[in-house]
Amino acid sequence: MKQHKILAILPALIPSTLVGIVKPLLNLDRASQIKFKVSLNSKYVKNDIDKYDVIVFCRNCEATDLELLYYARSKGKKIIYELDDNLFDISIDSELGKYHRFPGRLYTVKRFFELSDLVHVYSKPMLNLASNYNANVKKINSYFDFNLIKSNVTKRTNNKIKIVYATARKDNDELSKIFEKALMNIMEKYEENIEIFTFGEIPSILKNKPNIFKLNYIKDYNKFISFFSEQNFDIGLAPLNNDLFHRSKTNNKFREYGACEIAGIYSNIDVYSDCVEHYESGILVENTEQDWTNAISDLIENEKLRSDIIHNAKNQVQEKFSFESSQAMWKESILQLFEMHPQIKEFNFIGNFKVLLVVDKQNYYDVDSRINAFYEAAIFSNMKYDIIFLEHLLNNPNLIINYNISIFFFEKISDYNKSSISYMKFNKPVILDFKVFDEWFVKDLNSNIKKVSSSKITNIPSDKYDNLFLEIKNFSGNFENKRYTVEELFLLLNGTSLYSHLINIQNNEKDEMKKMIYSMPEQIEKNTMNFYSLDSPVIKWISVIEENALIGHVKKISLITKFYKKIERKFIVKLTPFVNRYKRINNKMDVFLLIFKINITKKYK
């Protein structure tokens, strides 16, 4: 094998990157099979990219990572992206979930899937997900490094059975709720014979109970394993919810419990059922109080069963999840990269763009929801922008030449058709954004577009979702008489009941206000989930600007429009779902238009 030069650009030195990337590649470097270097992501890494053959990314999701990906792709470097978690389906109930599900980060992960030469994942759901974006996706096994286990095991101070729940989660651990009632049953039945240890918070219903101990979480993974293997734990608990996020995880606990000679009890989902042989190398249980109680009881009462499971699980980890197998996998992946055709493509990172936003002064507050989505995209990517009123641009039309792309916000097509801007010609890409779709004005729009670009728009595009706004009035408490986005409202209410705020409403408005309030939780949930998804308008803005600013240096024009169906808006804005598909057309005038095909799946009256 040729001694290829490998550069790993990582977001941080955390267990995922240390175990999955650094340790196996560093060991290959020490064996003189590759040249390996680790860098943390920053704009200064570009000089390193130039010197290496293969660039490895893992869990990268920031705008700076996206810029480095584009740079590496433009230089024709071989790229591997590794992801051990389903960041598309992590719960947004935690700050960590909101962080990873922020639309700009989801877009970055999607681009890594699309542009990498090879993608490494650890589970079937992740294999299916990544395969939607890349044909070269490889499901790999992680490993356990037995060199971390010390030979000098701590001597037992008593004959009690030691049960452990090893987790890095601190507050509000949802997974511990799966078995906490079962542990209550076990403590009542075997109180004199057991001790329970947890590395996270002690479940609330078990606090102040005898023989339950909290151990301090150890951030350094090597030190954690060394300590963990010395403690003589007998039974290990590994609960997981049966949902897409948890089914996308690795079988980490099976490897740790098996290697450290602990008999494990595992939730019966494919993360564990694919590797655990039931009652041979572990016990698989449904997430019910009875199943967990029975399994723990079996292992407490049957010493031979514990011993057999410990023996079989350790052998299985040594055979199928060895450190050597991980190194062999990496050598195979590197060789696979150089059997592929080189891909060299230029990308312009939107963080380097300067954008001009143009708004009609008369309807500024009518289009602010659409501008807010752009702001989110700009903040994430550090994109520079200025915002001016339309009348100012009409007085100074040459302003537009100082920007890579300009975006005009109108409430309706008729507003654009009536404006003087419809007669201007541009030498830079332009986005026209409309809030309301009124099909009566489509002919006029086509006519005016001809004056701008000598082309005709053949289909009218629409966003699938946009920020949903609610008019909140006459509420008490912390509510102000202002307009809230559903995201703001979601955070403001923090799960409290809306109905308690239904006071001080005049009789003639009460029925309609009640109707609005009753529908509000569903609408908030729907819109919040849409925001934290690949359908987010923030992602639409990032992708649209990236695609169009590619031609910003030549005299061409792009037109993208986004419309709502004209619908009832008295209390709550409903959104028409659209499915958009687009293609690029190059006509004789060398003018690019994005043509979207609308498939209306539902009409609102």
Coordinates of C-alpha atoms in Angstrom, one line a residue:
M1 CA 0.0 0.0 0.0
K2 CA 1.3 3.4 -1.0
Q3 CA 2.1 5.7 1.9
H4 CA -0.8 8.1 1.4
K5 CA -0.9 11.4 3.3
I6 CA -4.1 11.6 5.4
L7 CA -5.4 14.8 7.1
A8 CA -8.2 14.6 9.6
I9 CA -10.1 17.9 10.1
L10 CA -12.2 17.5 13.3
P11 CA -14.6 19.7 15.2
A12 CA -13.1 18.6 18.6
L13 CA -11.2 15.8 20.2
I14 CA -14.2 13.9 21.6
P15 CA -14.8 10.1 22.0
S16 CA -16.4 9.9 18.5
T17 CA -13.4 11.5 16.8
L18 CA -10.7 10.0 19.0
V19 CA -12.0 6.4 18.8
G20 CA -13.3 6.4 15.3
I21 CA -10.6 8.5 13.5
V22 CA -7.5 9.4 15.5
K23 CA -6.5 6.1 17.2
P24 CA -6.7 3.7 14.2
L25 CA -5.1 6.2 11.8
L26 CA -2.4 7.2 14.3
N27 CA -1.6 3.5 14.7
L28 CA -1.3 3.1 10.9
D29 CA 1.0 6.1 10.9
R30 CA 3.2 4.6 13.6
A31 CA 3.4 1.4 11.5
S32 CA 4.6 3.7 8.6
Q33 CA 1.7 2.7 6.4
I34 CA 0.4 6.2 6.1
K35 CA 1.3 9.8 7.0
F36 CA -1.3 11.2 9.3
K37 CA -2.0 14.6 10.8
V38 CA -4.9 15.9 12.9
S39 CA -6.2 19.5 12.7
L40 CA -9.1 21.2 14.3
N41 CA -11.4 23.1 11.9
S42 CA -10.4 26.7 11.1
K43 CA -9.8 28.8 8.0
Y44 CA -6.1 28.3 8.5
V45 CA -6.3 24.6 7.7
K46 CA -6.5 25.3 4.0
N47 CA -2.7 25.3 3.7
D48 CA -2.7 21.8 5.2
I49 CA -5.3 20.6 2.8
D50 CA -3.0 21.5 -0.1
K51 CA -0.3 19.1 1.2
Y52 CA -2.4 16.0 1.8
D53 CA -4.0 13.3 -0.5
V54 CA -7.0 12.4 1.7
I55 CA -9.1 14.6 3.9
V56 CA -11.1 12.9 6.7
F57 CA -14.0 14.7 8.4
C58 CA -16.1 13.4 11.3
R59 CA -19.3 15.0 12.7
N60 CA -18.3 18.3 11.1
C61 CA -21.4 20.6 10.8
E62 CA -20.4 24.2 11.0
A63 CA -20.2 26.8 8.3
T64 CA -16.4 26.8 8.5
D65 CA -16.5 23.0 7.9
L66 CA -18.6 23.6 4.8
E67 CA -16.0 26.1 3.5
L68 CA -13.2 23.6 4.0
L69 CA -15.2 20.9 2.3
Y70 CA -15.7 23.1 -0.8
Y71 CA -12.0 24.0 -0.8
A72 CA -10.9 20.4 -0.6
R73 CA -13.4 19.4 -3.4
S74 CA -12.1 22.2 -5.6
K75 CA -8.5 20.9 -5.1
G76 CA -9.5 17.4 -6.1
K77 CA -8.7 15.8 -2.7
K78 CA -10.2 12.5 -1.7
I79 CA -12.7 13.0 1.0
I80 CA -14.1 10.6 3.7
Y81 CA -16.9 11.8 6.0
E82 CA -17.8 9.7 9.1
L83 CA -20.9 10.1 11.2
D84 CA -21.9 8.0 14.2
D85 CA -25.1 9.7 15.2
N86 CA -28.3 10.6 13.3
L87 CA -28.2 14.4 13.7
F88 CA -31.3 14.7 11.5
D89 CA -33.5 13.0 14.1
I90 CA -32.0 14.0 17.4
S91 CA -34.7 15.4 19.8
I92 CA -35.1 19.2 19.9
D93 CA -36.1 19.0 23.6
S94 CA -32.5 19.6 24.6
E95 CA -30.1 22.4 23.9
L96 CA -27.8 19.8 22.2
G97 CA -30.7 18.8 20.0
K98 CA -31.5 22.3 19.0
Y99 CA -27.8 22.9 18.2
H100 CA -27.5 19.9 15.9
R101 CA -30.9 20.4 14.3
F102 CA -30.3 24.0 13.4
P103 CA -31.1 24.2 9.7
G104 CA -27.6 25.5 8.7
R105 CA -25.9 22.5 10.4
L106 CA -28.3 20.0 8.8
Y107 CA -27.5 21.5 5.4
T108 CA -23.8 21.2 6.1
V109 CA -24.1 17.5 7.0
K110 CA -26.2 16.9 3.9
R111 CA -23.5 18.6 1.7
F112 CA -20.9 16.4 3.4
F113 CA -23.0 13.4 2.4
E114 CA -23.3 14.6 -1.2
L115 CA -19.8 15.7 -1.9
S116 CA -17.6 13.1 -0.1
D117 CA -16.1 10.3 -2.0
L118 CA -16.9 7.8 0.7
V119 CA -19.2 8.0 3.8
H120 CA -18.7 5.9 6.9
V121 CA -21.7 5.1 9.1
Y122 CA -22.3 2.6 11.9
S123 CA -25.9 1.5 11.6
K124 CA -28.6 0.4 9.1
P125 CA -30.7 3.6 9.5
M126 CA -27.7 5.8 8.9
L127 CA -26.8 3.6 5.9
N128 CA -30.3 4.2 4.4
L129 CA -30.2 7.9 5.2
A130 CA -26.7 8.6 3.8
S131 CA -27.4 6.5 0.7
N132 CA -30.1 9.0 -0.3
Y133 CA -27.3 11.4 -1.0
N134 CA -24.3 9.3 -1.9
A135 CA -23.8 6.0 -3.7
N136 CA -20.6 5.2 -1.8
V137 CA -21.7 4.7 1.8
K138 CA -20.1 2.0 3.9
K139 CA -21.5 0.6 7.1
I140 CA -18.5 -0.1 9.4
N141 CA -18.0 -1.6 12.9
S142 CA -16.4 0.2 15.7
Y143 CA -13.9 -1.6 18.0
F144 CA -12.8 -2.0 21.5
D145 CA -9.1 -1.4 22.5
F146 CA -8.3 -4.1 25.0
N147 CA -5.0 -2.3 25.8
L148 CA -7.1 0.1 27.9
I149 CA -8.1 -2.6 30.4
K150 CA -5.8 -2.8 33.4
S151 CA -4.9 -6.2 34.8
N152 CA -5.1 -5.1 38.5
V153 CA -8.8 -5.3 39.2
T154 CA -10.1 -3.7 42.4
K155 CA -10.7 -6.3 45.1
R156 CA -14.3 -6.8 46.2
T157 CA -15.2 -5.4 49.7
N158 CA -18.4 -7.6 49.9
N159 CA -20.3 -10.2 48.0
K160 CA -23.1 -7.9 46.8
I161 CA -24.1 -8.0 43.1
K162 CA -23.0 -4.7 41.5
I163 CA -25.4 -3.3 38.9
V164 CA -24.1 -0.4 36.7
Y165 CA -25.7 2.1 34.4
A166 CA -22.9 3.8 32.4
T167 CA -24.0 7.1 30.7
A168 CA -22.6 10.5 30.0
R169 CA -26.1 12.1 30.2
K170 CA -26.6 14.4 33.2
D171 CA -29.9 16.1 33.7
N172 CA -33.3 14.8 32.5
D173 CA -32.0 11.4 31.2
E174 CA -35.0 10.0 29.4
L175 CA -33.4 6.6 28.9
S176 CA -33.1 5.9 32.7
K177 CA -36.9 6.1 32.9
I178 CA -37.1 2.9 30.8
F179 CA -35.8 0.8 33.7
E180 CA -36.3 2.9 36.9
K181 CA -39.5 1.2 38.0
A182 CA -37.9 -2.2 37.4
L183 CA -34.9 -1.1 39.6
M184 CA -37.4 -0.1 42.3
N185 CA -38.8 -3.6 42.2
I186 CA -35.3 -5.1 42.3
M187 CA -34.3 -3.0 45.3
E188 CA -37.3 -4.0 47.2
K189 CA -36.7 -7.7 46.5
Y190 CA -32.9 -7.9 46.7
E191 CA -32.0 -4.8 48.9
E192 CA -29.5 -6.7 51.0
N193 CA -27.8 -8.4 48.1
I194 CA -27.2 -5.6 45.5
E195 CA -25.5 -2.3 44.9
I196 CA -26.4 0.1 42.1
F197 CA -24.0 2.5 40.4
T198 CA -24.7 5.2 37.9
F199 CA -22.4 7.6 36.1
G200 CA -25.2 10.0 35.4
E201 CA -27.8 11.5 37.7
I202 CA -29.6 9.0 40.0
P203 CA -33.2 8.6 38.7
S204 CA -35.5 10.8 40.8
I205 CA -37.6 7.9 42.2
L206 CA -34.4 6.1 43.4
K207 CA -32.8 9.1 45.1
N208 CA -32.2 8.6 48.9
K209 CA -32.6 4.9 48.5
P210 CA -30.0 2.7 50.2
N211 CA -27.2 1.0 48.2
I212 CA -27.3 3.4 45.2
F213 CA -24.3 5.4 44.3
K214 CA -23.4 8.1 41.8
L215 CA -20.0 8.0 40.2
N216 CA -18.3 11.0 38.6
Y217 CA -18.4 11.0 34.9
I218 CA -14.8 10.9 33.4
K219 CA -14.5 12.9 30.2
D220 CA -11.3 11.3 29.1
Y221 CA -12.5 8.1 27.4
N222 CA -9.2 6.1 27.9
K223 CA -9.3 7.0 31.6
F224 CA -13.0 6.1 31.9
I225 CA -12.5 2.6 30.4
S226 CA -9.5 2.0 32.6
F227 CA -11.5 3.0 35.7
F228 CA -14.7 1.2 34.5
S229 CA -12.9 -2.1 33.9
E230 CA -11.4 -2.1 37.5
Q231 CA -14.8 -1.9 39.3
N232 CA -15.9 -5.5 39.3
F233 CA -19.4 -4.7 38.0
D234 CA -21.6 -7.7 37.5
I235 CA -24.6 -6.5 35.5
G236 CA -24.8 -3.6 33.0
L237 CA -27.9 -1.9 31.9
A238 CA -28.2 -0.5 28.3
P239 CA -31.6 1.0 27.6
L240 CA -32.5 2.7 24.2
N241 CA -35.8 4.0 22.9
N242 CA -37.1 2.3 19.8
D243 CA -37.0 5.4 17.6
L244 CA -35.0 6.4 14.5
F245 CA -32.5 8.5 16.5
H246 CA -31.6 5.7 19.0
R247 CA -31.7 3.0 16.3
S248 CA -29.0 4.9 14.5
K249 CA -26.5 4.6 17.3
T250 CA -23.6 2.2 17.6
N251 CA -23.5 -0.9 19.8
N252 CA -21.1 0.9 22.2
K253 CA -22.4 -0.5 25.4
F254 CA -22.2 -4.1 24.1
R255 CA -18.5 -3.7 23.3
E256 CA -17.8 -2.0 26.6
Y257 CA -19.7 -4.4 28.8
G258 CA -18.4 -7.4 26.9
A259 CA -14.8 -6.3 27.1
C260 CA -15.0 -5.4 30.8
E261 CA -16.6 -8.7 31.7
I262 CA -20.1 -7.4 32.6
A263 CA -23.3 -9.3 31.8
G264 CA -25.4 -6.8 29.8
I265 CA -29.1 -6.3 29.5
Y266 CA -30.1 -4.5 26.3
S267 CA -33.2 -2.9 24.8
N268 CA -34.4 -5.2 22.0
I269 CA -33.8 -2.9 19.0
D270 CA -31.5 -3.6 16.1
V271 CA -28.6 -1.7 17.5
Y272 CA -28.2 -4.6 20.0
S273 CA -30.3 -7.4 18.4
D274 CA -27.9 -7.5 15.5
C275 CA -25.0 -8.4 17.8
V276 CA -26.4 -9.8 21.0
E277 CA -27.2 -13.5 21.1
H278 CA -30.2 -13.7 23.5
Y279 CA -29.3 -15.3 26.8
E280 CA -25.9 -16.3 25.3
S281 CA -23.9 -13.0 25.1
G282 CA -26.5 -10.8 26.7
I283 CA -30.2 -10.5 27.4
L284 CA -32.6 -8.6 25.0
V285 CA -35.7 -7.1 26.6
E286 CA -38.7 -5.1 25.5
N287 CA -38.9 -1.7 27.2
T288 CA -41.5 -2.8 29.8
E289 CA -41.2 -2.8 33.6
Q290 CA -41.8 -6.5 33.7
D291 CA -39.2 -7.4 31.1
W292 CA -36.5 -5.4 32.8
T293 CA -37.4 -6.7 36.2
N294 CA -37.3 -10.3 35.0
A295 CA -34.0 -10.0 33.2
I296 CA -32.2 -8.3 36.2
S297 CA -33.7 -11.0 38.5
D298 CA -32.4 -13.8 36.3
L299 CA -28.9 -12.4 36.3
I300 CA -28.9 -11.8 40.1
E301 CA -30.2 -15.3 40.9
N302 CA -28.3 -17.3 38.3
E303 CA -24.5 -17.0 38.7
K304 CA -23.8 -19.5 35.9
L305 CA -25.9 -17.5 33.5
R306 CA -23.9 -14.4 34.4
S307 CA -20.6 -16.2 33.9
D308 CA -21.6 -17.7 30.6
I309 CA -22.8 -14.4 29.2
I310 CA -19.6 -12.7 30.3
H311 CA -17.5 -15.3 28.7
N312 CA -19.4 -15.4 25.4
A313 CA -19.7 -11.6 25.1
K314 CA -16.0 -11.1 25.7
N315 CA -15.1 -13.6 23.0
Q316 CA -17.5 -12.0 20.6
V317 CA -16.0 -8.6 21.1
Q318 CA -12.5 -9.9 20.7
E319 CA -13.4 -11.7 17.4
K320 CA -15.7 -9.1 15.7
F321 CA -14.8 -5.7 17.2
S322 CA -11.0 -5.8 17.6
F323 CA -8.8 -2.7 17.2
E324 CA -6.9 -4.6 14.4
S325 CA -10.1 -5.0 12.4
S326 CA -10.7 -1.2 12.5
Q327 CA -7.2 -0.5 11.1
A328 CA -7.8 -3.1 8.3
M329 CA -11.1 -1.3 7.5
W330 CA -9.3 2.0 7.1
K331 CA -6.7 0.6 4.9
E332 CA -9.4 -0.8 2.7
S333 CA -11.3 2.5 2.5
I334 CA -8.2 4.4 1.6
L335 CA -7.4 2.0 -1.2
Q336 CA -11.1 2.2 -2.4
L337 CA -10.7 6.0 -2.7
F338 CA -8.0 5.8 -5.2
E339 CA -9.9 3.4 -7.4
M340 CA -12.5 6.2 -7.9
H341 CA -12.4 8.8 -10.6
P342 CA -11.2 12.2 -9.4
Q343 CA -13.8 14.8 -8.7
I344 CA -12.8 18.4 -9.1
K345 CA -15.5 21.1 -8.8
E346 CA -15.5 24.7 -7.9
F347 CA -17.8 25.9 -5.1
N348 CA -18.4 29.4 -3.9
F349 CA -19.0 29.5 -0.1
I350 CA -21.8 31.9 0.8
G351 CA -19.9 33.2 3.8
N352 CA -17.7 35.0 1.2
F353 CA -20.7 36.7 -0.5
K354 CA -22.1 40.2 0.0
V355 CA -25.8 40.4 -0.4
L356 CA -28.2 43.3 -0.9
L357 CA -31.7 43.1 0.5
V358 CA -34.2 45.4 -1.0
V359 CA -37.6 46.0 0.7
D360 CA -40.6 48.1 -0.3
K361 CA -41.1 50.5 2.6
Q362 CA -44.8 50.2 2.4
N363 CA -44.9 46.4 3.0
Y364 CA -41.8 45.9 5.1
Y365 CA -43.8 44.4 8.0
D366 CA -45.7 42.1 5.7
V367 CA -42.6 40.3 4.5
D368 CA -40.6 40.3 7.7
S369 CA -41.1 36.5 8.2
R370 CA -39.4 35.8 4.9
I371 CA -36.5 38.1 5.7
N372 CA -36.1 36.5 9.2
A373 CA -35.3 33.1 7.5
F374 CA -32.6 34.9 5.4
Y375 CA -31.2 36.4 8.6
E376 CA -30.8 32.9 10.1
A377 CA -28.9 31.7 7.0
A378 CA -26.7 34.8 7.0
I379 CA -25.8 34.5 10.7
F380 CA -24.9 30.8 10.4
S381 CA -22.6 31.4 7.4
N382 CA -21.3 34.8 8.4
M383 CA -22.6 36.2 5.1
K384 CA -22.3 39.9 4.8
Y385 CA -25.5 41.8 3.8
D386 CA -27.0 45.3 3.7
I387 CA -30.7 46.1 3.7
I388 CA -32.2 49.2 1.9
F389 CA -35.6 50.5 0.9
L390 CA -36.7 50.2 -2.7
E391 CA -36.9 54.0 -3.2
H392 CA -33.3 54.3 -2.2
L393 CA -32.2 51.9 -4.8
L394 CA -34.3 53.6 -7.5
N395 CA -32.4 56.8 -6.7
N396 CA -29.1 55.0 -6.7
P397 CA -29.4 52.1 -9.1
N398 CA -25.6 51.6 -9.4
L399 CA -25.5 50.3 -5.8
I400 CA -26.4 46.8 -7.0
I401 CA -23.0 46.3 -8.7
N402 CA -21.3 46.2 -5.3
Y403 CA -23.0 42.9 -4.3
N404 CA -22.7 39.3 -5.5
I405 CA -26.5 38.9 -5.5
S406 CA -29.5 41.1 -4.7
I407 CA -32.8 39.9 -3.2
F408 CA -36.0 41.9 -3.6
F409 CA -38.9 41.2 -1.2
F410 CA -42.4 41.9 -2.3
E411 CA -45.7 40.9 -0.7
K412 CA -47.5 40.2 -4.0
I413 CA -46.7 39.9 -7.7
S414 CA -48.8 43.0 -8.3
D415 CA -46.6 45.0 -6.1
Y416 CA -43.6 44.1 -8.2
N417 CA -45.5 44.7 -11.5
K418 CA -46.4 48.2 -10.4
S419 CA -43.0 49.1 -9.2
S420 CA -40.3 50.9 -11.4
I421 CA -37.9 48.0 -10.5
S422 CA -39.8 45.8 -13.0
Y423 CA -38.3 47.8 -15.8
M424 CA -34.7 47.8 -14.6
K425 CA -32.1 45.5 -16.2
F426 CA -29.4 43.9 -13.9
N427 CA -25.9 42.7 -14.5
K428 CA -25.8 40.6 -11.3
P429 CA -28.0 37.7 -10.1
V430 CA -31.3 38.7 -8.7
I431 CA -33.8 36.9 -6.5
L432 CA -37.4 38.1 -6.5
D433 CA -39.2 36.8 -3.4
F434 CA -43.0 37.1 -3.2
K435 CA -45.0 36.3 -0.1
V436 CA -48.5 35.8 -1.7
F437 CA -49.2 33.9 -4.9
D438 CA -52.0 35.5 -7.0
E439 CA -52.3 33.6 -10.2
W440 CA -54.2 36.5 -11.8
F441 CA -51.0 38.4 -12.0
V442 CA -48.8 35.6 -13.5
K443 CA -49.3 36.9 -17.1
D444 CA -48.2 40.4 -16.0
L445 CA -45.2 38.9 -14.3
N446 CA -44.2 37.0 -17.4
S447 CA -44.5 40.2 -19.4
N448 CA -42.3 42.1 -17.0
I449 CA -39.7 39.3 -16.7
K450 CA -39.2 39.6 -20.4
K451 CA -38.2 43.2 -20.0
V452 CA -35.6 42.2 -17.4
S453 CA -34.2 39.0 -18.9
S454 CA -35.6 38.4 -22.4
S455 CA -36.9 35.1 -21.0
K456 CA -40.2 33.8 -19.9
I457 CA -41.1 32.2 -16.6
T458 CA -43.0 29.0 -17.4
N459 CA -43.8 27.7 -13.9
I460 CA -44.1 29.5 -10.6
P461 CA -42.1 28.1 -7.7
S462 CA -43.1 27.9 -4.0
D463 CA -41.4 27.1 -0.8
K464 CA -42.8 24.0 1.0
Y465 CA -42.7 25.8 4.3
D466 CA -42.1 29.2 5.7
N467 CA -42.2 30.8 9.2
L468 CA -45.7 30.6 10.6
F469 CA -46.8 33.8 12.3
L470 CA -49.5 34.1 15.0
E471 CA -51.2 37.2 16.0
I472 CA -51.4 37.2 19.8
K473 CA -53.6 39.8 21.4
N474 CA -55.2 40.4 24.7
F475 CA -53.1 37.8 26.5
S476 CA -52.0 38.4 30.1
G477 CA -48.8 37.5 31.9
N478 CA -45.6 37.6 29.9
F479 CA -47.3 38.1 26.6
E480 CA -47.0 41.4 24.8
N481 CA -49.3 42.7 22.1
K482 CA -46.9 41.8 19.3
R483 CA -46.5 39.3 16.6
Y484 CA -44.6 36.1 17.6
T485 CA -43.0 33.5 15.4
V486 CA -44.0 30.1 16.4
E487 CA -40.4 29.4 17.4
E488 CA -40.5 32.4 19.8
L489 CA -43.9 31.3 21.1
F490 CA -42.7 27.7 21.6
L491 CA -39.8 28.9 23.7
L492 CA -41.9 31.5 25.6
L493 CA -44.6 29.1 26.6
N494 CA -42.1 26.3 27.4
G495 CA -44.8 23.7 27.4
T496 CA -47.3 25.5 29.7
S497 CA -51.0 25.5 28.9
L498 CA -52.2 28.1 26.5
Y499 CA -55.8 27.8 27.7
S500 CA -55.0 29.5 31.0
H501 CA -54.2 32.7 29.1
L502 CA -57.7 32.9 27.6
I503 CA -58.9 35.9 29.6
N504 CA -59.8 39.6 29.0
I505 CA -61.1 38.7 25.5
Q506 CA -64.2 40.5 24.3
N507 CA -67.3 38.3 23.9
N508 CA -67.6 38.8 20.2
E509 CA -64.0 37.6 19.7
K510 CA -64.0 34.8 22.2
D511 CA -65.2 32.0 20.0
E512 CA -62.7 32.8 17.2
M513 CA -59.9 33.2 19.8
K514 CA -60.7 29.9 21.4
K515 CA -60.6 28.2 18.0
M516 CA -57.2 29.7 17.4
I517 CA -55.9 28.7 20.8
Y518 CA -57.1 25.1 20.5
S519 CA -55.3 24.7 17.1
M520 CA -52.2 26.5 18.3
P521 CA -50.2 23.6 20.0
E522 CA -50.5 21.5 16.8
Q523 CA -49.4 24.4 14.6
I524 CA -46.5 25.2 16.9
E525 CA -45.3 21.6 16.9
K526 CA -45.7 21.4 13.1
N527 CA -43.8 24.6 12.4
T528 CA -41.1 24.0 15.0
M529 CA -40.4 20.6 13.5
N530 CA -40.3 22.1 10.0
F531 CA -37.8 24.7 11.1
Y532 CA -35.5 22.1 12.6
S533 CA -35.5 20.0 9.4
L534 CA -34.2 19.9 5.8
D535 CA -37.4 21.6 4.7
S536 CA -36.5 24.7 6.7
P537 CA -36.7 28.0 4.8
V538 CA -33.2 28.8 6.2
I539 CA -31.9 25.9 4.1
K540 CA -33.8 27.0 1.1
W541 CA -32.1 30.4 1.3
I542 CA -28.6 28.9 1.8
S543 CA -28.9 26.6 -1.2
V544 CA -30.6 29.2 -3.5
I545 CA -27.9 31.8 -2.8
E546 CA -25.1 29.3 -3.2
E547 CA -26.5 28.1 -6.5
N548 CA -27.1 31.5 -8.0
A549 CA -24.1 33.4 -6.8
L550 CA -21.9 31.0 -8.7
I551 CA -22.7 33.1 -11.8
G552 CA -22.3 36.4 -9.9
H553 CA -19.2 37.5 -11.8
V554 CA -20.9 37.5 -15.2
K555 CA -23.8 39.4 -16.8
K556 CA -26.5 36.9 -16.2
I557 CA -29.7 36.9 -14.2
S558 CA -31.4 34.3 -12.1
L559 CA -35.0 34.5 -10.9
I560 CA -36.3 32.6 -8.0
T561 CA -39.8 33.3 -6.7
K562 CA -41.5 31.9 -3.6
F563 CA -45.2 32.1 -3.1
Y564 CA -48.0 31.4 -0.7
K565 CA -51.4 30.4 -1.8
K566 CA -53.8 33.3 -1.1
I567 CA -55.6 32.0 2.0
E568 CA -57.5 33.1 5.1
R569 CA -55.0 34.8 7.5
K570 CA -57.2 36.3 10.2
F571 CA -55.6 34.5 13.1
I572 CA -53.3 31.9 11.8
V573 CA -51.4 31.5 8.6
K574 CA -51.8 28.1 7.0
L575 CA -49.3 27.0 4.4
T576 CA -49.9 25.1 1.2
P577 CA -47.5 22.2 0.9
F578 CA -45.7 22.1 -2.4
V579 CA -43.2 19.7 -3.9
N580 CA -40.6 21.5 -5.8
R581 CA -38.3 20.3 -8.6
Y582 CA -36.1 22.5 -10.7
K583 CA -33.8 22.4 -13.6
R584 CA -31.5 25.0 -15.1
I585 CA -32.1 26.2 -18.7
N586 CA -29.4 28.0 -20.8
N587 CA -31.0 30.0 -23.6
K588 CA -29.4 31.9 -26.6
M589 CA -29.1 35.0 -24.5
D590 CA -27.0 33.0 -22.0
V591 CA -29.5 33.8 -19.3
F592 CA -30.1 31.4 -16.4
L593 CA -33.5 30.9 -14.9
L594 CA -34.5 28.4 -12.3
I595 CA -37.7 26.8 -13.4
F596 CA -39.7 25.1 -10.7
K597 CA -42.4 22.5 -11.3
I598 CA -45.2 22.8 -8.9
N599 CA -47.1 19.7 -7.6
I600 CA -49.9 21.0 -5.4
T601 CA -50.7 18.2 -3.0
K602 CA -53.4 20.0 -1.1
K603 CA -55.4 23.2 -1.6
Y604 CA -56.6 25.4 1.2
K605 CA -59.8 27.3 0.8

